[in-house]
PDB file of C-alpha atoms and ligand atoms in Angstrom:
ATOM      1  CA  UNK A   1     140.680-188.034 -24.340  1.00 46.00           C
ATOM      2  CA  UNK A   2     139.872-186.866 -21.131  1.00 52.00           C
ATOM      3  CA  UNK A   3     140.156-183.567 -21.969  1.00 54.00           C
ATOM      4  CA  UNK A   4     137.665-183.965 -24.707  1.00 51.00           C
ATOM      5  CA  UNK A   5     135.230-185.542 -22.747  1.00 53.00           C
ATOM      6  CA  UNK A   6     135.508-182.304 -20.043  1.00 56.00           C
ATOM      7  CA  UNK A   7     135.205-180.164 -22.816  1.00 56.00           C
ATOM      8  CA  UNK A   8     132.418-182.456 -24.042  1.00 53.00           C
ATOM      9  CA  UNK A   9     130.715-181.575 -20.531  1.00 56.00           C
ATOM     10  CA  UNK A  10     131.737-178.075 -20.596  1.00 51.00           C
ATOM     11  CA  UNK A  11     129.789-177.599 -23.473  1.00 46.00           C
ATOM     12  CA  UNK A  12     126.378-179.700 -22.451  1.00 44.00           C
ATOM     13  CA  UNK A  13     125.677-177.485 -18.862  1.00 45.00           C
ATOM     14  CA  UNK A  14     126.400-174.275 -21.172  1.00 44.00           C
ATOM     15  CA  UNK A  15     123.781-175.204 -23.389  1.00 44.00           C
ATOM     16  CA  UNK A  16     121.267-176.724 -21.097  1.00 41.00           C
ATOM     17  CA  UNK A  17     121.466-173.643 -19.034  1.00 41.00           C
ATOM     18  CA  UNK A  18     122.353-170.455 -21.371  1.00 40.00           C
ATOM     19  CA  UNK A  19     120.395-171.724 -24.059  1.00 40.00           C
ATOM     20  CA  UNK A  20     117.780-174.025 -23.135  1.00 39.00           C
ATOM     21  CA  UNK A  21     116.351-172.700 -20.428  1.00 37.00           C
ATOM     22  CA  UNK A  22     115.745-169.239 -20.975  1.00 38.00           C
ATOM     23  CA  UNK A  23     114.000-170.817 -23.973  1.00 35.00           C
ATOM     24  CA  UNK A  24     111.101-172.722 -22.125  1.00 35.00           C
ATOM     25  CA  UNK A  25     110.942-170.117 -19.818  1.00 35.00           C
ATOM     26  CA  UNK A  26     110.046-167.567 -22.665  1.00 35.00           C
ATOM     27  CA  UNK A  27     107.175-168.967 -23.711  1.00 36.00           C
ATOM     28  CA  UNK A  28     104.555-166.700 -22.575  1.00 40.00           C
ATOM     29  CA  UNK A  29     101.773-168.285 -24.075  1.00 43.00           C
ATOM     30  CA  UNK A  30      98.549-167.625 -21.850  1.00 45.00           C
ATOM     31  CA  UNK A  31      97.621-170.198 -19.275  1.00 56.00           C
ATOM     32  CA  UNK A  32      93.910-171.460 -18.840  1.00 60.00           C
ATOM     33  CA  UNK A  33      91.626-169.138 -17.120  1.00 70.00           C
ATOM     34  CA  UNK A  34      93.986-166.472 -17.263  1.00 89.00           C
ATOM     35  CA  UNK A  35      91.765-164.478 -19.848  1.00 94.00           C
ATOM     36  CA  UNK A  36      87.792-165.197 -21.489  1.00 94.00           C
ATOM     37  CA  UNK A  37      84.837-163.803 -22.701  1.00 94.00           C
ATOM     38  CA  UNK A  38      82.944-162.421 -20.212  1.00 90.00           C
ATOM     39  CA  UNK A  39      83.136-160.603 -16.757  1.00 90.00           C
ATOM     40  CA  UNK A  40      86.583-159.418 -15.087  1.00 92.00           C
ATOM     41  CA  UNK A  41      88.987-161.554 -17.851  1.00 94.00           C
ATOM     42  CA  UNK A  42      86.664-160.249 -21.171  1.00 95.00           C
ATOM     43  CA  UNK A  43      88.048-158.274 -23.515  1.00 95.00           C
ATOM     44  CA  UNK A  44      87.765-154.814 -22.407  1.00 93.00           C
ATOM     45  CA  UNK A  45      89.747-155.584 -19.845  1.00 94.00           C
ATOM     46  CA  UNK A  46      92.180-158.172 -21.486  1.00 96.00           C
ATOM     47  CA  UNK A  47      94.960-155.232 -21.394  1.00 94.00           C
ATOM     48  CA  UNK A  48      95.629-155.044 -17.886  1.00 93.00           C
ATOM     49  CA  UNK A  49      95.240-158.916 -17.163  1.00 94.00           C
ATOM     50  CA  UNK A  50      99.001-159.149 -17.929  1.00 92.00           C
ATOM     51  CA  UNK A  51     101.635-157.291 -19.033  1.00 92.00           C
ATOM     52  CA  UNK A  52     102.191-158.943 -22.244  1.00 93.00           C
ATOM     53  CA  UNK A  53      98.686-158.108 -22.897  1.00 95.00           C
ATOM     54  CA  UNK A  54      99.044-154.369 -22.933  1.00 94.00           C
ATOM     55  CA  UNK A  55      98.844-154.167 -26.967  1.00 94.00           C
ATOM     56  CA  UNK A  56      95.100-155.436 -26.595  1.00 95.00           C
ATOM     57  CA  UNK A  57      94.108-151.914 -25.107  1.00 94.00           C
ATOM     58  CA  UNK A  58      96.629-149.922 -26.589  1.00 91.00           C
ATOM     59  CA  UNK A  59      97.043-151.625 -30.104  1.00 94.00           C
ATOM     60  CA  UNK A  60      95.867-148.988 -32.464  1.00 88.00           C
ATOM     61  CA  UNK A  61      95.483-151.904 -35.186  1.00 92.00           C
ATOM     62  CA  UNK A  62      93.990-154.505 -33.593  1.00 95.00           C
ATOM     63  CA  UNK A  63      91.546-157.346 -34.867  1.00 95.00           C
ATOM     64  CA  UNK A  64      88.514-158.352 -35.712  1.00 95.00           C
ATOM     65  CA  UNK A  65      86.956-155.377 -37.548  1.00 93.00           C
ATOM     66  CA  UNK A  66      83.865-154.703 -39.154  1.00 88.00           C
ATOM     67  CA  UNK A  67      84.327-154.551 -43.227  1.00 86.00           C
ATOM     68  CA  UNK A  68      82.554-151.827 -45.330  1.00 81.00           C
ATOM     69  CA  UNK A  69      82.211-153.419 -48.696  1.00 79.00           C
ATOM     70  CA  UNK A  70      82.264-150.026 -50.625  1.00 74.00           C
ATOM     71  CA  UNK A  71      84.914-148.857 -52.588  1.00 62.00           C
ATOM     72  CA  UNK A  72      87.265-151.506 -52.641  1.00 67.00           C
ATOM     73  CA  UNK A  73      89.838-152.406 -54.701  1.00 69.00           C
ATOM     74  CA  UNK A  74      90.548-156.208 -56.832  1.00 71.00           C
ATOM     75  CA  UNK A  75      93.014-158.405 -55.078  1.00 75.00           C
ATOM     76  CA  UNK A  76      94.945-160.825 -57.215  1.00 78.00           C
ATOM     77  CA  UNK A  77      93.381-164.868 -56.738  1.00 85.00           C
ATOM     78  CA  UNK A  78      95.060-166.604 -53.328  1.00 93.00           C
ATOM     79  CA  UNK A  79      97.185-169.806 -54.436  1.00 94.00           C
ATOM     80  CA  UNK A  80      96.228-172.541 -52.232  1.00 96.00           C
ATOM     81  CA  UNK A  81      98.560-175.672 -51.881  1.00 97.00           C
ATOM     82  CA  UNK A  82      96.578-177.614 -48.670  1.00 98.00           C
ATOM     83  CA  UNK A  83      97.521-181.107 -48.576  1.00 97.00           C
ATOM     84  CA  UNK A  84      95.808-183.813 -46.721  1.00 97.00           C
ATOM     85  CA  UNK A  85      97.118-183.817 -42.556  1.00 96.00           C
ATOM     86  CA  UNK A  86      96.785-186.673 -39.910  1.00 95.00           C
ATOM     87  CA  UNK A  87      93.396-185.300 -37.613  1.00 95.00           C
ATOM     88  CA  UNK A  88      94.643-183.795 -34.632  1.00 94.00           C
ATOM     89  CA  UNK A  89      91.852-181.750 -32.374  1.00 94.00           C
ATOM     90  CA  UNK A  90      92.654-179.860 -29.403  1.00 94.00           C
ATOM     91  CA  UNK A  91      90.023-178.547 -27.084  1.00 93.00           C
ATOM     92  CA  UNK A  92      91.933-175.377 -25.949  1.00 92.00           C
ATOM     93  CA  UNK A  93      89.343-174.604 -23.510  1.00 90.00           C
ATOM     94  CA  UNK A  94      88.150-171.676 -25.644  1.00 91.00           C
ATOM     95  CA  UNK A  95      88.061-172.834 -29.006  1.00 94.00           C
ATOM     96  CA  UNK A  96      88.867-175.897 -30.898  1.00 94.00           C
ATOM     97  CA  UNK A  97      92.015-176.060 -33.015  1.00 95.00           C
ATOM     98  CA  UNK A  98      92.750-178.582 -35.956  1.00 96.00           C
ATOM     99  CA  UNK A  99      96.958-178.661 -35.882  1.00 95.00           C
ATOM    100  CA  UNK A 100      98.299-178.909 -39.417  1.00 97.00           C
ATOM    101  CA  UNK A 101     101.693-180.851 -40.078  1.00 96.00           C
ATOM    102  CA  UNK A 102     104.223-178.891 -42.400  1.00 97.00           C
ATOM    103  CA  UNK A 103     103.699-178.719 -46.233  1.00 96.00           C
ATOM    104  CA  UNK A 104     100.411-176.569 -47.105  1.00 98.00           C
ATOM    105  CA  UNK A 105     100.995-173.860 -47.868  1.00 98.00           C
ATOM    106  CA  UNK A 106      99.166-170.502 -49.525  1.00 97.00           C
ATOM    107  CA  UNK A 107     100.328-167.901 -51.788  1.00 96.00           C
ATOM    108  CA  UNK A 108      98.987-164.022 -51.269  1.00 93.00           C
ATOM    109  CA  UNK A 109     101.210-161.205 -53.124  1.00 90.00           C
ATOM    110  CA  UNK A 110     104.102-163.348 -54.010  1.00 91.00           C
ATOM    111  CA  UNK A 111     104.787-164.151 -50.374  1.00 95.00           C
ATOM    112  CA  UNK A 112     104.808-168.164 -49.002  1.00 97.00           C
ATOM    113  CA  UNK A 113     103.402-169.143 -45.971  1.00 98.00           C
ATOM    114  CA  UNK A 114     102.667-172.234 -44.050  1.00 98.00           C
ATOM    115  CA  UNK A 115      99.154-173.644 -42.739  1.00 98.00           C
ATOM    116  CA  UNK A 116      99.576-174.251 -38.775  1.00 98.00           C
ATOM    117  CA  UNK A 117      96.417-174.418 -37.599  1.00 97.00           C
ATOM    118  CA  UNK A 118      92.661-174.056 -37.802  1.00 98.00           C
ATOM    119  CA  UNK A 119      89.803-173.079 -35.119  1.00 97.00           C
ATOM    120  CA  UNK A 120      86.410-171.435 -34.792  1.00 97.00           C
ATOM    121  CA  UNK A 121      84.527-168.775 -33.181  1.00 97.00           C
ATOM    122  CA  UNK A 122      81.208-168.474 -32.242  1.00 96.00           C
ATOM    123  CA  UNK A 123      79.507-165.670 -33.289  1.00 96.00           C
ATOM    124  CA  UNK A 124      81.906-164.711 -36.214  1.00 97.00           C
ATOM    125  CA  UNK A 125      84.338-162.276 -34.999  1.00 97.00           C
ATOM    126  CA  UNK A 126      84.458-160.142 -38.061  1.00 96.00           C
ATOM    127  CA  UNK A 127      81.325-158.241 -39.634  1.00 96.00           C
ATOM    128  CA  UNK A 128      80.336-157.377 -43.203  1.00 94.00           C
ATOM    129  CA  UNK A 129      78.913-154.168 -43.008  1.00 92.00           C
ATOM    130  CA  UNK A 130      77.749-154.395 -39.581  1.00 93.00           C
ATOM    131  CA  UNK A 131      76.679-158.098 -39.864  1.00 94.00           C
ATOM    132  CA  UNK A 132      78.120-160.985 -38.217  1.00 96.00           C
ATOM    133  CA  UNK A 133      77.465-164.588 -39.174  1.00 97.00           C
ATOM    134  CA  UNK A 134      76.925-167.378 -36.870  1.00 97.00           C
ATOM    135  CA  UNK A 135      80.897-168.373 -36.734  1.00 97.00           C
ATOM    136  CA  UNK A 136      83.939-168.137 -37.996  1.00 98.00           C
ATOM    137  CA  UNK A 137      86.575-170.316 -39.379  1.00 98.00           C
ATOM    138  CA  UNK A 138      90.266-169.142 -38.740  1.00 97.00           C
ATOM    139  CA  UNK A 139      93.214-170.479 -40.809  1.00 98.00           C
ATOM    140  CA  UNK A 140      96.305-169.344 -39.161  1.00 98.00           C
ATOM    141  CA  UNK A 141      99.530-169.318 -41.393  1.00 98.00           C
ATOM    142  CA  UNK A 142     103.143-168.198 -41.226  1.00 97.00           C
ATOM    143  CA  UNK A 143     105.655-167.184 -43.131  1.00 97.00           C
ATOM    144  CA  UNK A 144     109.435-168.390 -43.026  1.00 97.00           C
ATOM    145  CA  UNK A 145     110.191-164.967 -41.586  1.00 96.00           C
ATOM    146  CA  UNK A 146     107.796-165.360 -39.128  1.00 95.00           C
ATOM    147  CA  UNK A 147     104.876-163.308 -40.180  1.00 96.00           C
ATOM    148  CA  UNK A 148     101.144-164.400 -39.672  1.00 97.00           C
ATOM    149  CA  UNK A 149      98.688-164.869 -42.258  1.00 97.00           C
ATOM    150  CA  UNK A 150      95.149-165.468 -41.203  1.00 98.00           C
ATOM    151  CA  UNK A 151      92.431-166.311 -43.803  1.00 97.00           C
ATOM    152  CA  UNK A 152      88.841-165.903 -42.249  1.00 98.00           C
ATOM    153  CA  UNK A 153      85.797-167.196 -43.406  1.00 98.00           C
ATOM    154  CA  UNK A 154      82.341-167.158 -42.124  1.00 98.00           C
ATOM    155  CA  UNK A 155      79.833-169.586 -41.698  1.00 98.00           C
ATOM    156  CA  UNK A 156      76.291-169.226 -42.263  1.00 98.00           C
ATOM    157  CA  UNK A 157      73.309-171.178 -41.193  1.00 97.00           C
ATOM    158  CA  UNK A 158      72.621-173.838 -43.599  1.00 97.00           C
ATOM    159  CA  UNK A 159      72.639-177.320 -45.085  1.00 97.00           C
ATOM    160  CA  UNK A 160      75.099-179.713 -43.545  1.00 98.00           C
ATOM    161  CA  UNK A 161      78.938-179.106 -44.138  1.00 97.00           C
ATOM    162  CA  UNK A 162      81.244-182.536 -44.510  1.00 96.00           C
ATOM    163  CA  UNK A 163      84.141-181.193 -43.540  1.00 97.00           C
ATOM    164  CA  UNK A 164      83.379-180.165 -40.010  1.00 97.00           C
ATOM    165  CA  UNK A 165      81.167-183.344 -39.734  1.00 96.00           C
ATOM    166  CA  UNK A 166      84.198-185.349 -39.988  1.00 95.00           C
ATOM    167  CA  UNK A 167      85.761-182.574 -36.921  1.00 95.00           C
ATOM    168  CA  UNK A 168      82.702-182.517 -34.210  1.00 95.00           C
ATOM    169  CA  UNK A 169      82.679-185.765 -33.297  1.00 93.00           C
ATOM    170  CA  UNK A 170      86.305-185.873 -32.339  1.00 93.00           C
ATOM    171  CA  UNK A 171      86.394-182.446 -30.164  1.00 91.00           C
ATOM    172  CA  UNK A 172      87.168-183.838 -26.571  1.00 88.00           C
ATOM    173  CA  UNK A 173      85.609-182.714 -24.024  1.00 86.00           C
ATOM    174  CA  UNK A 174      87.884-181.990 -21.325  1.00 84.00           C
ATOM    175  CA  UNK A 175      90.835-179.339 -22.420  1.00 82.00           C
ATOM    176  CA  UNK A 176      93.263-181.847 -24.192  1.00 82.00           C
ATOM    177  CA  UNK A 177      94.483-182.790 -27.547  1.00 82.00           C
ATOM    178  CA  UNK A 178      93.109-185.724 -28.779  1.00 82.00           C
ATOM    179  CA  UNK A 179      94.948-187.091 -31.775  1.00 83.00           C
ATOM    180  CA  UNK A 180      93.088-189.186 -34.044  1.00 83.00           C
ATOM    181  CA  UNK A 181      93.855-192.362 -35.222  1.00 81.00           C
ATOM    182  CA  UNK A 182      93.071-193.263 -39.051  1.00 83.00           C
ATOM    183  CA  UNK A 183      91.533-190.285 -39.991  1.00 91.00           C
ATOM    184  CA  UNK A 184      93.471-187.979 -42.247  1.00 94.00           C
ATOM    185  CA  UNK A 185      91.723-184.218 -43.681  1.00 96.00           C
ATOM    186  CA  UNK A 186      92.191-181.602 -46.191  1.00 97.00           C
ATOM    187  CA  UNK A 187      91.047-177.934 -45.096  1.00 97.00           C
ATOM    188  CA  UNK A 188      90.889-177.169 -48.570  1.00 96.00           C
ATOM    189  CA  UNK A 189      87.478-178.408 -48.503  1.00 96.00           C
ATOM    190  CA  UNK A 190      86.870-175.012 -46.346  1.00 96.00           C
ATOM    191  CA  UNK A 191      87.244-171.864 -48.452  1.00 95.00           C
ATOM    192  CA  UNK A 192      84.116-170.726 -50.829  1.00 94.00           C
ATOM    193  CA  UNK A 193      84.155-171.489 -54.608  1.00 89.00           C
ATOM    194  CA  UNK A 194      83.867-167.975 -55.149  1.00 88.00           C
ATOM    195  CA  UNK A 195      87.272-165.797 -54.213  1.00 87.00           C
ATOM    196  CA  UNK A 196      86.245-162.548 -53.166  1.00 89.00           C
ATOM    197  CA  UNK A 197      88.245-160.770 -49.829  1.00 92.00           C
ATOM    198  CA  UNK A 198      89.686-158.225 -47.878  1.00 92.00           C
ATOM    199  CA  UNK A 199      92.431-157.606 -46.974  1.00 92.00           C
ATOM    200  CA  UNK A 200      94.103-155.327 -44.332  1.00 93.00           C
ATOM    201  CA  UNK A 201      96.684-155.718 -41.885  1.00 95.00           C
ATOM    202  CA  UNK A 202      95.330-156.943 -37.856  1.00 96.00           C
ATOM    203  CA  UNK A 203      96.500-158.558 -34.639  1.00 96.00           C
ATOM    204  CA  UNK A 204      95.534-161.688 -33.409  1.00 95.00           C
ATOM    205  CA  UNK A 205      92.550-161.460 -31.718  1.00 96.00           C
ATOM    206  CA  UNK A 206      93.074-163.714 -28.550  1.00 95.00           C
ATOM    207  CA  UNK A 207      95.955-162.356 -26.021  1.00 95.00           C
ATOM    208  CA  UNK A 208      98.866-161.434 -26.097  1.00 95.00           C
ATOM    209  CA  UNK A 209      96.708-159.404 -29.485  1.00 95.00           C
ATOM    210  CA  UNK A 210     100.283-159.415 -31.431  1.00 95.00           C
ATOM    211  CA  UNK A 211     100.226-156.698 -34.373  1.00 95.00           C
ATOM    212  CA  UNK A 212     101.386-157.037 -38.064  1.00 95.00           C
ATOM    213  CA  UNK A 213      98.814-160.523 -38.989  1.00 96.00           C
ATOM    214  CA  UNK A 214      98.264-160.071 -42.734  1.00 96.00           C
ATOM    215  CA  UNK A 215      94.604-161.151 -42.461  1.00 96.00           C
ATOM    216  CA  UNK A 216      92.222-161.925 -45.422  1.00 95.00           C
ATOM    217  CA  UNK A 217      88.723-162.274 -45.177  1.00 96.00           C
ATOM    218  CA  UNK A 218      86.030-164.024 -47.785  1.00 95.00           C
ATOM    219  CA  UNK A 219      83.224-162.202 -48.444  1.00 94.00           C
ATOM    220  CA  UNK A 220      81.189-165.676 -49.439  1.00 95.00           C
ATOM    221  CA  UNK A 221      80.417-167.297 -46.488  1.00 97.00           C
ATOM    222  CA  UNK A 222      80.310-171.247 -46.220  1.00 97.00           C
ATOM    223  CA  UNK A 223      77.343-173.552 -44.866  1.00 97.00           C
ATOM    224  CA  UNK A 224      76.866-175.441 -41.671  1.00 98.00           C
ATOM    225  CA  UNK A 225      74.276-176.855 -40.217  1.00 98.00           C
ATOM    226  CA  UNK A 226      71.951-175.647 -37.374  1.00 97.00           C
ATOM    227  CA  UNK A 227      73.310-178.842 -35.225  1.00 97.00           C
ATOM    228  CA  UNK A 228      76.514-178.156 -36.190  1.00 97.00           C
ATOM    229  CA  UNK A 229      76.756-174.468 -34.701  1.00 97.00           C
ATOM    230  CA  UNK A 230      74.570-175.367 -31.894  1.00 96.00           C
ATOM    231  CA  UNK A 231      77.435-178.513 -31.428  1.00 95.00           C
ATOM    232  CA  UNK A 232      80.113-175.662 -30.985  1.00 95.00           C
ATOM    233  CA  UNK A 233      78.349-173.532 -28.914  1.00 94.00           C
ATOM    234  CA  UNK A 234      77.572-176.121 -26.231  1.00 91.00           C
ATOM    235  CA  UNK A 235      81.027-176.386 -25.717  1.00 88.00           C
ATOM    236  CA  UNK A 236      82.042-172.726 -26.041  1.00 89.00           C
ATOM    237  CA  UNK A 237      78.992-170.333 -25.765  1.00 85.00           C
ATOM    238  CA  UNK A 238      80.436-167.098 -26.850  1.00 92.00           C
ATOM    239  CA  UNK A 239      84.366-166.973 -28.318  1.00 94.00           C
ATOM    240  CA  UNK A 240      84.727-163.470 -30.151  1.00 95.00           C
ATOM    241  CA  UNK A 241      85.987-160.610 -29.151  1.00 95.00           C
ATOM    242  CA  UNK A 242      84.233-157.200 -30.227  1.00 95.00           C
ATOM    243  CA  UNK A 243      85.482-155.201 -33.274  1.00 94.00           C
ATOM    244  CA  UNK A 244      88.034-153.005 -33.102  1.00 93.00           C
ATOM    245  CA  UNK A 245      88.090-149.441 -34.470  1.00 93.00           C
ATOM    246  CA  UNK A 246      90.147-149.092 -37.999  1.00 91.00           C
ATOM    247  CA  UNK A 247      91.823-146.275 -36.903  1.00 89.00           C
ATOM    248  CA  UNK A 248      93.823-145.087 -40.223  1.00 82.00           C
ATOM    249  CA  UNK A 249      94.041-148.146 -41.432  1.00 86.00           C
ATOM    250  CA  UNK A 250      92.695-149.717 -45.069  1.00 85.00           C
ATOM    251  CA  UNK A 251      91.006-152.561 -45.904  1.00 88.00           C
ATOM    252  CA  UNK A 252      91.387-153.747 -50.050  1.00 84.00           C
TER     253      UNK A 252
HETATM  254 ZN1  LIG B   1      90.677-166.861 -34.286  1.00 80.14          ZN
END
């Protein structure tokens, strides 16, 4: 029994400290402050902020881009399966982010993958033939072997948009998560009727810039109000990062 029980012990410090720790201690995700928008941390110089960083200078497909809407291709329709989540905002100090619990998913090109999260820049990041739109809406998803799918959709200046009026007023306004009791949202109140998009293959576009993010774009933006962008930009004045060039790269 005793011998079990050493064993037993054995066992619990080897996996504390071989396979626990190194764990946390991987997790490079970027601290607050460490990168922004303007001056010394904006993103021309995001690539030498940190090692981890380097693809953001040297990535040679890198995110968000500007779309030329000639001579493209038909895409087969995007199968959306969103289901209703528990409201949970976090004020990351540079955006806000919606966290989606497991179960909605999407369907692009046969391929599964996940809803994780939703958050918005101000002005949009990507352009339509040279023109941005007020903001941006990202929908980040992944696959079970671990690939990103992002599905971007702008937001143009107009009546008053439901969905994000049941948001705003829950964006806290220190950097925290505030998770919100009683009120329960579907996202697929966000994308257009209408399902035109691109399509080409991008990085994230906040640090650490990670390559390979299937990204889809809508051609058809979506409405907000003028109080509703002006709402977003009092907290976060200016969240996108230039475009990038497209390098060899094609967009369907
Ligand atoms: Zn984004």
């Amino acid at each position: 029994m005793n011998r079990i029980k050493g064993w037993m012990s054995y066992f619990l410090i080897f996996f504390f400290t071989v396979l626990i720790i190194p764990v946390a201690c991987s997790n490079s995700q970027p601290e607050m402050g460490e990168w922004g928008y303007k001056g010394e941390i904006g993103p021309e110089n995001w690539g030498e902020l940190k090692e981890d960083f380097a693809l953001c200078e040297t990535g040679l497909q890198q995110s968000p881009i500007n779309i030329d809407t000639e001579a493209l291709t038909p895409k087969p329709q995007i199968e959306f399966s969103y289901d209703y989540t528990p409201l949970r905002v976090i004020n990351l100090g540079h955006t806000v982010q919606v966290e989606y619990e497991p179960g909605s998913t999407i369907k692009v090109d046969n391929k599964q993958y996940e809803l994780k999260q939703f958050h918005f820049h101000s002005p949009s990041e990507h352009q339509l033939n040279g023109k941005s739109y007020p903001m941006e809406v990202h929908l980040v998803h992944q696959s079970s072997d671990g690939e990103l799918a992002v599905i971007g959709i702008f937001m143009e200046e107009g009546t008053k948009n439901r969905f994000i009026s049941s948001i705003w007023p829950h964006v806290p306004k220190e950097t925290r998560e505030n998770p919100v009791s009683g009120v329960a949202i579907n996202a697929s109140a966000l994308p257009p009727q209408e399902q035109v998009y691109f399509n080409y293959t991008g990085s994230l576009t906040t640090p650490p810039c990670s390559e390979g993010v299937n990204w889809i774009v809508f051609e058809k933006p979506i409405e907000v109000s003028d109080e509703q962008i002006e709402y977003f930009r009092s907290h976060y004045n200016v969240n996108a990062r230039p475009v990038q060039p497209l390098n060899e790269r094609q967009v369907i």
